[in-house]
Backbone as ProteinMPNN parsed JSONL, in Angstrom:
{"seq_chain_A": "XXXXXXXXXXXXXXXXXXXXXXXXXXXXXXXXXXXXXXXXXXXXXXXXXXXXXXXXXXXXXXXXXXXXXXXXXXXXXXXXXXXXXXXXXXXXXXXXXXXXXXXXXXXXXXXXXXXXXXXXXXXXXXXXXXXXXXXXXXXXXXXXXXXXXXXXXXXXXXXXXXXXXXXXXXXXXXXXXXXXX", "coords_chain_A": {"N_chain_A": [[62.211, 93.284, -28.694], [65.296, 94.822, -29.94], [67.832, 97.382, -29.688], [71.503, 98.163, -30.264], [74.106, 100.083, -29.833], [77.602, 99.046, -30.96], [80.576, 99.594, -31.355], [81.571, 100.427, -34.838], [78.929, 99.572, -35.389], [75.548, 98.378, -35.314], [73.686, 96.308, -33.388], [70.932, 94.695, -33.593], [67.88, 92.96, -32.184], [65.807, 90.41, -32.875], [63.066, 89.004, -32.327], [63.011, 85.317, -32.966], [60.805, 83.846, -34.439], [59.604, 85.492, -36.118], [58.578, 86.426, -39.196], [60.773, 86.494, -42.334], [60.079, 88.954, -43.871], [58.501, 90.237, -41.916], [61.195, 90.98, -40.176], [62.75, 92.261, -41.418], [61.228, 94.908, -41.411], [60.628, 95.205, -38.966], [62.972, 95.55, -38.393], [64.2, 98.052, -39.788], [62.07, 99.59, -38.692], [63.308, 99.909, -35.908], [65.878, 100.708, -35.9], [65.251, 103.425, -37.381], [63.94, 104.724, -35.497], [66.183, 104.608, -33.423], [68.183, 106.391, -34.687], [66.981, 108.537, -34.217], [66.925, 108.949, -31.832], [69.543, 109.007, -31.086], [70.033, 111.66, -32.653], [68.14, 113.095, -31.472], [70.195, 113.183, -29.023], [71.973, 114.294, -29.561], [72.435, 117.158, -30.295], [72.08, 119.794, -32.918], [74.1, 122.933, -33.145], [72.202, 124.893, -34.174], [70.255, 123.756, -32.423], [71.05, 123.93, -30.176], [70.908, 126.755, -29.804], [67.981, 126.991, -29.924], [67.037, 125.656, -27.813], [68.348, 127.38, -26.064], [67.183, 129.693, -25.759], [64.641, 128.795, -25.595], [64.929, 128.015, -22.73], [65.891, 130.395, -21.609], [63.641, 131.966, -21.59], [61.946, 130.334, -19.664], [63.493, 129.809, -17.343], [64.658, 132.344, -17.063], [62.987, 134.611, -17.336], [63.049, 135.557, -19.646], [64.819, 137.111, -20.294], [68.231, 136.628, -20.902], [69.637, 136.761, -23.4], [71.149, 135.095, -26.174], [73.819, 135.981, -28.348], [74.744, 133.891, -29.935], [74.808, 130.148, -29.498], [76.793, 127.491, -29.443], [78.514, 124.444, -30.047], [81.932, 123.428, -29.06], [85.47, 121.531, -29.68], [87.452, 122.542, -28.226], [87.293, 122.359, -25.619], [88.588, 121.266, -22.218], [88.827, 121.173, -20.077], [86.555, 122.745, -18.625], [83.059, 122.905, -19.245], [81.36, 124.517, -20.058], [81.391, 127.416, -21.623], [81.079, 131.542, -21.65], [80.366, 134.407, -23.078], [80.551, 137.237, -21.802], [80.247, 139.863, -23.003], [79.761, 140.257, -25.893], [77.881, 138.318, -25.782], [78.183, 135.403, -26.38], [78.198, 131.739, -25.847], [79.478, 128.794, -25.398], [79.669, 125.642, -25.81], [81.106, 122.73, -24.291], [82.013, 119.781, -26.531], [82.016, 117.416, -25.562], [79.747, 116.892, -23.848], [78.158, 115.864, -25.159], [75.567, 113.674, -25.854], [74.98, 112.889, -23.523], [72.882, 112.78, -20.733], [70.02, 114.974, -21.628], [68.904, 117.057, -19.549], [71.131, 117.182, -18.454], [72.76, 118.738, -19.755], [70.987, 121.026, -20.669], [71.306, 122.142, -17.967], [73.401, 122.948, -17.961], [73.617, 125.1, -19.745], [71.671, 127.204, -19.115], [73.289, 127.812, -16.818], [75.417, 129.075, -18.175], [73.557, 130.706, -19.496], [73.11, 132.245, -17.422], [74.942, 133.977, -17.082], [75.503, 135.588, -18.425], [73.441, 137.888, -17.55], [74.706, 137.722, -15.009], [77.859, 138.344, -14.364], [79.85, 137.241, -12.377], [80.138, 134.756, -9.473], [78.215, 135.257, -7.367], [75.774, 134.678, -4.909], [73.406, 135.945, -6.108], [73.704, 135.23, -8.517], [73.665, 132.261, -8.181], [71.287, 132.064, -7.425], [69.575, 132.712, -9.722], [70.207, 130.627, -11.364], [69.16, 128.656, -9.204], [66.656, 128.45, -10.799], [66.621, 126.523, -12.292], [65.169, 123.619, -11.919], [66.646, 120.98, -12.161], [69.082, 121.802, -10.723], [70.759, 120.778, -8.976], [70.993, 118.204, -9.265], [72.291, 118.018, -11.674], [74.116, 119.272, -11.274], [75.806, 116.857, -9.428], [75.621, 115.05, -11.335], [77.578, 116.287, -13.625], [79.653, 115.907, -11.671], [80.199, 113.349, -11.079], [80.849, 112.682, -13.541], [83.71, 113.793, -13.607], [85.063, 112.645, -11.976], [84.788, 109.983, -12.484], [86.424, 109.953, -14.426], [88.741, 110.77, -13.59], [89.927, 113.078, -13.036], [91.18, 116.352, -11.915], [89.582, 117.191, -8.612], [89.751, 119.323, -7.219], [90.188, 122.968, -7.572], [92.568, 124.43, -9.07], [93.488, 127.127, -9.456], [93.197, 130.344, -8.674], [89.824, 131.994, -8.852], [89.769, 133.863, -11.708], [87.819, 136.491, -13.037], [88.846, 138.29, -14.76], [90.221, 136.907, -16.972], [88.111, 135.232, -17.885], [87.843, 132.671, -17.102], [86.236, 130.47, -15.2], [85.93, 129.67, -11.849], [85.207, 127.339, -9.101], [82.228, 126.803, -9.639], [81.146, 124.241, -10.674], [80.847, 123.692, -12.954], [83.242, 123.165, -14.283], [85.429, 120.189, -14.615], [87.373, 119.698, -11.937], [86.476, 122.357, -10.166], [85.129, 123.396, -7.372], [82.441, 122.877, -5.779], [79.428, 125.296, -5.204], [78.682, 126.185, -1.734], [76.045, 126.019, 0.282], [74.997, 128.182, 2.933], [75.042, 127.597, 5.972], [72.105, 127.362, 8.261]], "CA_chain_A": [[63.038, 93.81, -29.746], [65.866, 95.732, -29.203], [69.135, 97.884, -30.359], [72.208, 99.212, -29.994], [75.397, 100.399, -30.905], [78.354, 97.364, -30.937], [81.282, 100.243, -32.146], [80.672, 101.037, -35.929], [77.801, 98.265, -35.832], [74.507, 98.588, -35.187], [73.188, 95.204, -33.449], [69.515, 94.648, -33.691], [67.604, 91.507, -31.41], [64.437, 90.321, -32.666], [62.485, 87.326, -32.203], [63.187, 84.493, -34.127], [59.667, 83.574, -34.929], [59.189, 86.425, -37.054], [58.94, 86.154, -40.818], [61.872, 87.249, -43.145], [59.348, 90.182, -44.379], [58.572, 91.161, -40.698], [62.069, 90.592, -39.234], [63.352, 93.527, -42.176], [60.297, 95.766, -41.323], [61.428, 95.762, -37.535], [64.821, 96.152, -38.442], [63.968, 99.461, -40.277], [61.472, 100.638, -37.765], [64.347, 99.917, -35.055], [66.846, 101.811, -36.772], [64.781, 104.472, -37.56], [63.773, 105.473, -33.276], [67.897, 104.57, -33.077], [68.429, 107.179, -35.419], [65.96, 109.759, -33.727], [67.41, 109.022, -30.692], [70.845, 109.883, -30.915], [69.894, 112.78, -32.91], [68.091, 114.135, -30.147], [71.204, 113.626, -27.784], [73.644, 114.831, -30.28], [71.717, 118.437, -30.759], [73.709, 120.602, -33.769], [74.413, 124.835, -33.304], [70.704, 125.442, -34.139], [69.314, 123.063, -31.552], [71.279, 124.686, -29.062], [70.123, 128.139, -29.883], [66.77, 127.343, -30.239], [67.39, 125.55, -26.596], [68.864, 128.282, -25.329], [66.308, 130.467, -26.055], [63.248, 128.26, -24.649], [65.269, 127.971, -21.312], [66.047, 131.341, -20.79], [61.949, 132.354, -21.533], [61.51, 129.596, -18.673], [63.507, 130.023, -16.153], [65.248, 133.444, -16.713], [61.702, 135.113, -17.766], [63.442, 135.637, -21.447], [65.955, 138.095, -20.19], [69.227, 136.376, -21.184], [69.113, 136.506, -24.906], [72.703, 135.015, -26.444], [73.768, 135.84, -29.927], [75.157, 132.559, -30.596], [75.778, 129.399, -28.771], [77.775, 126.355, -30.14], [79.683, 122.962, -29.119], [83.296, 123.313, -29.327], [86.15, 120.911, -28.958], [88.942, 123.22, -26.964], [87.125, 122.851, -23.545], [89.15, 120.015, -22.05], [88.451, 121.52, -18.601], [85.456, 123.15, -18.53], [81.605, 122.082, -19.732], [80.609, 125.808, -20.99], [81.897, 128.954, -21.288], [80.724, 132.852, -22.218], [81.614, 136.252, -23.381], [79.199, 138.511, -21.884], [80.423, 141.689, -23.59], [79.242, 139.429, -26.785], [76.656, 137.852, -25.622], [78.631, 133.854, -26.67], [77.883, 130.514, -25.443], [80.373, 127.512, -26.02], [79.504, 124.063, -24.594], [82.049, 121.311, -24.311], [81.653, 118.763, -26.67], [81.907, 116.182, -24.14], [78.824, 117.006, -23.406], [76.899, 115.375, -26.018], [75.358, 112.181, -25.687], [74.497, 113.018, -21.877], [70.72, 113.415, -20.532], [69.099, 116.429, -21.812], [68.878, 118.026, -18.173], [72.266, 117.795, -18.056], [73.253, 119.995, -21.176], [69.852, 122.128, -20.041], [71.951, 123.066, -16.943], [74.689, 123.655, -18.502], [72.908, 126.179, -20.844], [70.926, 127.753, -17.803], [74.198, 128.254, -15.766], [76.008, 129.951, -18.901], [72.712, 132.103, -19.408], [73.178, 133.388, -16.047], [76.712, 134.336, -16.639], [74.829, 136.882, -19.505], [73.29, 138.502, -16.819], [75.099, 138.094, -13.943], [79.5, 137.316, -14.726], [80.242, 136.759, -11.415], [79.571, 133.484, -8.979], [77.873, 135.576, -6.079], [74.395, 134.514, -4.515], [72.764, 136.386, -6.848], [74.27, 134.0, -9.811], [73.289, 131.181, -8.063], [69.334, 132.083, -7.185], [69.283, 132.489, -10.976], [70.58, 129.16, -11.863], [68.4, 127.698, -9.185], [65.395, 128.587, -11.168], [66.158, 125.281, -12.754], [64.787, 122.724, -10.699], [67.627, 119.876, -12.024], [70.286, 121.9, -10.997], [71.665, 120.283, -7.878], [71.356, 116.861, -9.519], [73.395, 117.982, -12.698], [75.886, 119.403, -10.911], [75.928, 116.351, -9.198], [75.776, 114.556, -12.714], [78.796, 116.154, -13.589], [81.005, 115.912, -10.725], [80.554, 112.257, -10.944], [81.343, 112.226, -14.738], [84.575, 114.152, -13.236], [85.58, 111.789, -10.805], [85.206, 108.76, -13.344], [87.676, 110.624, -15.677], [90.08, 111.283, -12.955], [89.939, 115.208, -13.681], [90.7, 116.662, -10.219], [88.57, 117.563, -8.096], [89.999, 120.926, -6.314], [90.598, 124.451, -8.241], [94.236, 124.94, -8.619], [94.083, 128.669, -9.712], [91.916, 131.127, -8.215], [89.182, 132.577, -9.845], [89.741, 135.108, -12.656], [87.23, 136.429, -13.714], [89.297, 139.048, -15.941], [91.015, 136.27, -18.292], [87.035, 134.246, -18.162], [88.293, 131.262, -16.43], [85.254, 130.338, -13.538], [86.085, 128.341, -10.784], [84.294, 126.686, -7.625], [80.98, 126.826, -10.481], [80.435, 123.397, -10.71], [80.72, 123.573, -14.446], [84.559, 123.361, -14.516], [86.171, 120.196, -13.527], [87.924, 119.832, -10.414], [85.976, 123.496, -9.74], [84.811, 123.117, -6.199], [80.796, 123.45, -5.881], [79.19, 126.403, -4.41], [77.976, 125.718, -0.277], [74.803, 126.98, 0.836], [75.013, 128.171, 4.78], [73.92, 126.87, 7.506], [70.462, 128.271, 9.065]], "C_chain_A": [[63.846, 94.978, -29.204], [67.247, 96.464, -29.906], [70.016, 98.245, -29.971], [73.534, 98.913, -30.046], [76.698, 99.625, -30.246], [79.859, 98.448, -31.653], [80.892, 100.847, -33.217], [79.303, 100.131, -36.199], [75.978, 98.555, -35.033], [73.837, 96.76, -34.562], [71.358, 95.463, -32.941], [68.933, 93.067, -33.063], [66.088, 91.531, -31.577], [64.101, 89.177, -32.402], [62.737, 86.56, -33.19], [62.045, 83.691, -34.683], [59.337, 84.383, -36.127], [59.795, 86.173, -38.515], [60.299, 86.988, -41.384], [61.084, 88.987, -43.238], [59.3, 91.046, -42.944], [60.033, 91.694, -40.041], [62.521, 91.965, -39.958], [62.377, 94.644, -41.866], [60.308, 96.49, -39.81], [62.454, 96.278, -37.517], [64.508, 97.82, -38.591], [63.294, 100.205, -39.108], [62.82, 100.735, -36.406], [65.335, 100.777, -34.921], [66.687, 103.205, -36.998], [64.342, 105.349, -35.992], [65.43, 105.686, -32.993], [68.045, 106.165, -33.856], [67.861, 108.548, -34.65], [66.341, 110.104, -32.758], [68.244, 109.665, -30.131], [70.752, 110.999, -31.465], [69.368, 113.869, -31.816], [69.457, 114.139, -29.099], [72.121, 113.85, -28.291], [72.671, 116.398, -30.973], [72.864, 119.507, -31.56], [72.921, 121.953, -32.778], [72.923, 125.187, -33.077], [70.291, 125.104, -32.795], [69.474, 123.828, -30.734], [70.544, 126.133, -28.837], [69.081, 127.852, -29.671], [66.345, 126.589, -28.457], [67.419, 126.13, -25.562], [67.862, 129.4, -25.018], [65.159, 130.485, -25.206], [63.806, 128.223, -23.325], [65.658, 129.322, -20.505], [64.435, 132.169, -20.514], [61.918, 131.46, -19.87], [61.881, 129.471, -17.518], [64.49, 131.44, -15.986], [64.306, 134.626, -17.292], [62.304, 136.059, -19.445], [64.853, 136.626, -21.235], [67.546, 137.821, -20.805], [69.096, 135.831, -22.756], [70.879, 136.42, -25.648], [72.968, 135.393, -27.768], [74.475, 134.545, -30.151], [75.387, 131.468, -29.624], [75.861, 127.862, -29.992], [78.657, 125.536, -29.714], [80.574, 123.659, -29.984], [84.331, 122.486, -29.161], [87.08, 121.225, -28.34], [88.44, 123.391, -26.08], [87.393, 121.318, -23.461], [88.91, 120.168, -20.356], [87.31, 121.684, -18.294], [84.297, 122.792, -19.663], [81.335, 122.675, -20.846], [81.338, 126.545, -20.59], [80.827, 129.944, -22.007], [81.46, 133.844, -22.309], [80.332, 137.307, -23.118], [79.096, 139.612, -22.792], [80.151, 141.089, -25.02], [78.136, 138.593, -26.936], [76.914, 136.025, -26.195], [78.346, 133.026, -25.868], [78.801, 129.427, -26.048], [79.848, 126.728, -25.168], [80.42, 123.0, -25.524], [81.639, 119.794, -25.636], [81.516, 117.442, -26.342], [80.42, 116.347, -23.427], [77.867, 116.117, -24.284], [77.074, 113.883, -25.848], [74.515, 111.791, -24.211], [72.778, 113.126, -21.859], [70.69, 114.941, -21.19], [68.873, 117.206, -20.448], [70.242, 118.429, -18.099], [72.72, 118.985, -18.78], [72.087, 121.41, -20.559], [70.61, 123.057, -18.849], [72.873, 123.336, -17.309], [74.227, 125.287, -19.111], [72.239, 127.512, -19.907], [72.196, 128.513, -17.271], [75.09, 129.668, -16.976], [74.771, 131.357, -19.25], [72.673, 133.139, -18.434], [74.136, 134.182, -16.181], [76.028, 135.387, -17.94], [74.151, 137.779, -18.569], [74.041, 139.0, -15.506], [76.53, 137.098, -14.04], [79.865, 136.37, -13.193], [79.548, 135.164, -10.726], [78.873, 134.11, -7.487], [76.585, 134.802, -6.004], [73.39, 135.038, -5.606], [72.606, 135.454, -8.17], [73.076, 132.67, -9.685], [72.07, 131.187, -7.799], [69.115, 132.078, -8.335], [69.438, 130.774, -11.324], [69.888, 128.059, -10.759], [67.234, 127.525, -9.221], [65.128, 127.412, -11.505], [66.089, 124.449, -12.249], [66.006, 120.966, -10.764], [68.985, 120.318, -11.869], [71.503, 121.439, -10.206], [71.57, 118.907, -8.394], [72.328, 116.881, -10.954], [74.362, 117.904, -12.766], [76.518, 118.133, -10.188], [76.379, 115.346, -9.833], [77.498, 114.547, -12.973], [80.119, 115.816, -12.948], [81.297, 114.39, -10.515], [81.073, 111.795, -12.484], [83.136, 112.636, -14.751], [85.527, 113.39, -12.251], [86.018, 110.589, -11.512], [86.256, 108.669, -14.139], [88.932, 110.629, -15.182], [90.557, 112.506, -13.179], [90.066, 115.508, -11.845], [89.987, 117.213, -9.69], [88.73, 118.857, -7.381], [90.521, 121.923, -7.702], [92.445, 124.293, -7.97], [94.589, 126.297, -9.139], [92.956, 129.26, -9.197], [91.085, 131.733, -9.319], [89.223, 133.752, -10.262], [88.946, 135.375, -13.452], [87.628, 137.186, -15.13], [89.728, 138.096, -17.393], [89.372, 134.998, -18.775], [87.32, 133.039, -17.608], [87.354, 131.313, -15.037], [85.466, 129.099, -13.344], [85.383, 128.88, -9.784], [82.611, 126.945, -8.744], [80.376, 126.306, -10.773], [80.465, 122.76, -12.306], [82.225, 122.821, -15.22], [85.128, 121.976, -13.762], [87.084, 120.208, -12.979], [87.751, 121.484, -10.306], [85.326, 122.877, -8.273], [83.141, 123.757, -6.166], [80.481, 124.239, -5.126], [78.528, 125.352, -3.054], [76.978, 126.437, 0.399], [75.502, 126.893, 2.532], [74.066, 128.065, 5.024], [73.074, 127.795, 7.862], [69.9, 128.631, 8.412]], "O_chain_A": [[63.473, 95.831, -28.399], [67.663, 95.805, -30.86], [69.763, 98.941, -28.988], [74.05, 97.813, -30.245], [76.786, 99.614, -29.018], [80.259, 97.909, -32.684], [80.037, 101.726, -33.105], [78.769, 100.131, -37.308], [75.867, 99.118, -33.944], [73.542, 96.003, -35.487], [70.85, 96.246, -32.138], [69.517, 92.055, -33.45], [65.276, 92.195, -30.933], [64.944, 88.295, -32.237], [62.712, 87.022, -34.331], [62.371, 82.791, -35.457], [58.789, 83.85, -37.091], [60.926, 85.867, -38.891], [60.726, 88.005, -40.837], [61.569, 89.987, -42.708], [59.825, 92.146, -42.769], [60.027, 92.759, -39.425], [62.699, 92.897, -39.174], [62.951, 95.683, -42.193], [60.122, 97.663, -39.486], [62.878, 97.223, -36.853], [64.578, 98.637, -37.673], [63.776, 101.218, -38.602], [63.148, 101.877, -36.083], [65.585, 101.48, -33.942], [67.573, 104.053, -36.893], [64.563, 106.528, -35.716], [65.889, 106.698, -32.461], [67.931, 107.095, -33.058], [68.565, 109.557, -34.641], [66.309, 111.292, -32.437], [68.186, 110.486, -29.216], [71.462, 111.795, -30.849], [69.833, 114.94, -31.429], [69.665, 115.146, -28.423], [73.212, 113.706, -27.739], [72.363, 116.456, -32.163], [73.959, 119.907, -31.164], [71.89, 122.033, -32.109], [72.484, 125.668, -32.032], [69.982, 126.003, -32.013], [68.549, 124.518, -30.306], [69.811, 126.475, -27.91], [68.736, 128.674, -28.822], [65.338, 127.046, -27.916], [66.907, 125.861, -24.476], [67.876, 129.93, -23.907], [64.699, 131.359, -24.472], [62.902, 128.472, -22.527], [65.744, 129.448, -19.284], [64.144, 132.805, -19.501], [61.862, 132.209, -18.895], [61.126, 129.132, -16.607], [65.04, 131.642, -14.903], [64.897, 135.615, -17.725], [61.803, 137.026, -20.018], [65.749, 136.731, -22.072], [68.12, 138.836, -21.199], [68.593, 134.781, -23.156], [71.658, 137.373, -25.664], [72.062, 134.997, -28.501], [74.741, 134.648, -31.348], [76.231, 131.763, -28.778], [75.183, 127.478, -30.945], [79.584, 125.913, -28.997], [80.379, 124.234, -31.055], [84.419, 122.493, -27.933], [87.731, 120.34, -27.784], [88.731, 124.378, -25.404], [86.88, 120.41, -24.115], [88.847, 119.206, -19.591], [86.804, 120.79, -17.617], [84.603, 122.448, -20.804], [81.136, 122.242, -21.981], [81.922, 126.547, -19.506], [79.929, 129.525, -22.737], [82.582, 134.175, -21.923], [79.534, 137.892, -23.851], [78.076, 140.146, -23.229], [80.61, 142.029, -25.669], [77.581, 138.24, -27.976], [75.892, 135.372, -26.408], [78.143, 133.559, -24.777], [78.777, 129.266, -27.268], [79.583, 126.982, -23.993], [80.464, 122.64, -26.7], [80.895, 118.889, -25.259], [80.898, 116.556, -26.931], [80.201, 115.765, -22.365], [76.776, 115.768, -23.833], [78.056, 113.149, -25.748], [73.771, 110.856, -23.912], [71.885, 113.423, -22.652], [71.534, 115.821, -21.023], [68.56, 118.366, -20.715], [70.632, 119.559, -17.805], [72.996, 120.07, -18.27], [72.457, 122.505, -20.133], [70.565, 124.284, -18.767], [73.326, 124.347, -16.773], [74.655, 126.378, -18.736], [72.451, 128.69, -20.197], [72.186, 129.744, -17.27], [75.287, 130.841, -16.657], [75.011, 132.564, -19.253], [72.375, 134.333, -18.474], [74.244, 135.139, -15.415], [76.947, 136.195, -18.071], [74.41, 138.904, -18.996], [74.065, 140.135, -15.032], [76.61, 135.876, -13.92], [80.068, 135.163, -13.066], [78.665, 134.535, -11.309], [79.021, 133.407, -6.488], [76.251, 134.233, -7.043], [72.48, 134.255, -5.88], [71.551, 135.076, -8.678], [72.187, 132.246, -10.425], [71.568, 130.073, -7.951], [68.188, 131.286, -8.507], [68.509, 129.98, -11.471], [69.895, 126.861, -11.039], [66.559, 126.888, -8.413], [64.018, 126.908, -11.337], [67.201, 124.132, -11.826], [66.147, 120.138, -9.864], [69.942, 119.779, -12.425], [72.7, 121.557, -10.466], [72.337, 118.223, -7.716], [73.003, 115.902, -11.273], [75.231, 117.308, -13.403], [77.749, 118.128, -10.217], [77.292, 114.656, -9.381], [78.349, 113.678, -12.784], [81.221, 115.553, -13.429], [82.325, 114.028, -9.943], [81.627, 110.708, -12.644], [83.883, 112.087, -15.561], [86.662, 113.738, -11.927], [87.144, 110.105, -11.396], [86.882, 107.671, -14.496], [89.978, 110.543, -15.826], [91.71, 112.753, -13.53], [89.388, 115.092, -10.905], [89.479, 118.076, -10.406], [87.715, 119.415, -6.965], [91.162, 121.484, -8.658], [93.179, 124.117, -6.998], [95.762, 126.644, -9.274], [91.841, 128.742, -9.265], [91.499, 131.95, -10.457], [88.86, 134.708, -9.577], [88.965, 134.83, -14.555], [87.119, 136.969, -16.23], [89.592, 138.475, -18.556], [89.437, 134.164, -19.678], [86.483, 132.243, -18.034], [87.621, 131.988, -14.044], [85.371, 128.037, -13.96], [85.024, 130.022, -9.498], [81.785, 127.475, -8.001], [79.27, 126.666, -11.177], [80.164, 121.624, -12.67], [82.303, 122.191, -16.274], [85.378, 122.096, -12.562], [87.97, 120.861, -13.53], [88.824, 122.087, -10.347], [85.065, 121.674, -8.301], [82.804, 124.896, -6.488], [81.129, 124.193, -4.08], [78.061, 124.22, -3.182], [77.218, 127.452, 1.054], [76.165, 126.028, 3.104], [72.885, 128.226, 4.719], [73.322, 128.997, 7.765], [68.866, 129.213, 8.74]]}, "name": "protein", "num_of_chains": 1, "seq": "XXXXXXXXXXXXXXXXXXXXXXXXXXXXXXXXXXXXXXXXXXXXXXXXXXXXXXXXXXXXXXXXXXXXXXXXXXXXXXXXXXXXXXXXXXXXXXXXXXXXXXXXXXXXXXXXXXXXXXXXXXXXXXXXXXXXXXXXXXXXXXXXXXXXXXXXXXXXXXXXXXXXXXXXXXXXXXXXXXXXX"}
C-alpha cells in the first residue's frame, strides 16, 4: 500500500483483494501518515523557532538565542538570512519540502551569524558543530546546479548591506576551502 501526490490529487494503491470496508479504512489511515508527513516537511513560524532553539542548545551550547525566525518568499538568491543587531532569522521558502538536515543546516549556519557576522574560521568551527554540514552544503549546491542558479559570486562580499557570499547558503556563493596540512 502506497501514496502520493499526482498534482492536486492524492493517488492511493492498495490491493485489490481487500474488502470495500477495508480498502476505505486504508485509504484513511494512508492519508492520514500523508498528511503528517508533509506537515512535518512543511514546518510553520513556530516550528522553526522552536527548531531553532533545540539546535542552538545542541550544537551552539544554547548561546545563539534569535528573537524570531520565519520562511519568507523574497529570497530568490539566498536560503537564509539574519539581522544580528535584532537577533532575525529568514529562511527561503524554497526550502520547504527538503530533508530536515537540510533546513537544520540552514538554521545552524544562520545561528552562527548571531554570534559570529562574519565568514572567518571561527564562523565556520561553529557551523561545523553540526555533523550534516558538509553534506547539506553539498545538498544545496546540487539543488543549485539543477536550477541553473550560477555557481560563482558576482559581487564581493558585503557584509555592511547583509549580503554573504562564498557561505554556501547563497546560490552561486562559492563554498568555504579548508587548507591543506
Amino acid at each position: 500500500m502506497s501514496a502520493y501526490r499526482d498534482g492536486d490529487k492524492v493517488v492511493v494503491m492498495v490491493p485489490s483483494r481487500l474488502t470495500k470496508a477495508e480498502e476505505e479504512q486504508w485509504i484513511a489511515t494512508i492519508l492520514e501518515r500523508l498528511e503528517e508527513r508533509e506537515r512535518r516537511r512543511r514546518p510553520t513560524d513556530a516550528d522553526l523557532q522552536s527548531r531553532a532553539r533545540e539546535l542552538s542548545r545542541r550544537y551552539l551550547d544554547g548561546r545563539a538565542d534569535p528573537v524570531s525566525v520565519r520562511w519568507v518568499a523574497n529570497q530568490r538568491t539566498r536560503w537564509g538570512s539574519c539581522t544580528p543587531d535584532d537577533r532575525t532569522i529568514r529562511l527561503s521558502t524554497r526550502l520547504r519540502g527538503m530533508p530536515g538536515w537540510v533546513v537544520d543546516y540552514v538554521l545552524v549556519h544562520e545561528l552562527a551569524h548571531l554570534l559570529i557576522p562574519g565568514h572567518g574560521a571561527d564562523f565556520w568551527e561553529l557551523v561545523g558543530n553540526y555533523p550534516k554540514a558538509d553534506r547539506a552544503r553539498g545538498y544545496l549546491e546540487g539543488v543549485a546546479a539543477a536550477a541553473h542558479l550560477p555557481l560563482e559570486a558576482d559581487t564581493p562580499d558585503d557584509e555592511i548591506t547583509g549580503v554573504h557570499h562564498g557561505d554556501g547558503l547563497h546560490p552561486g556563493d562559492e563554498f568555504p576551502h579548508e587548507a591543506a596540512g
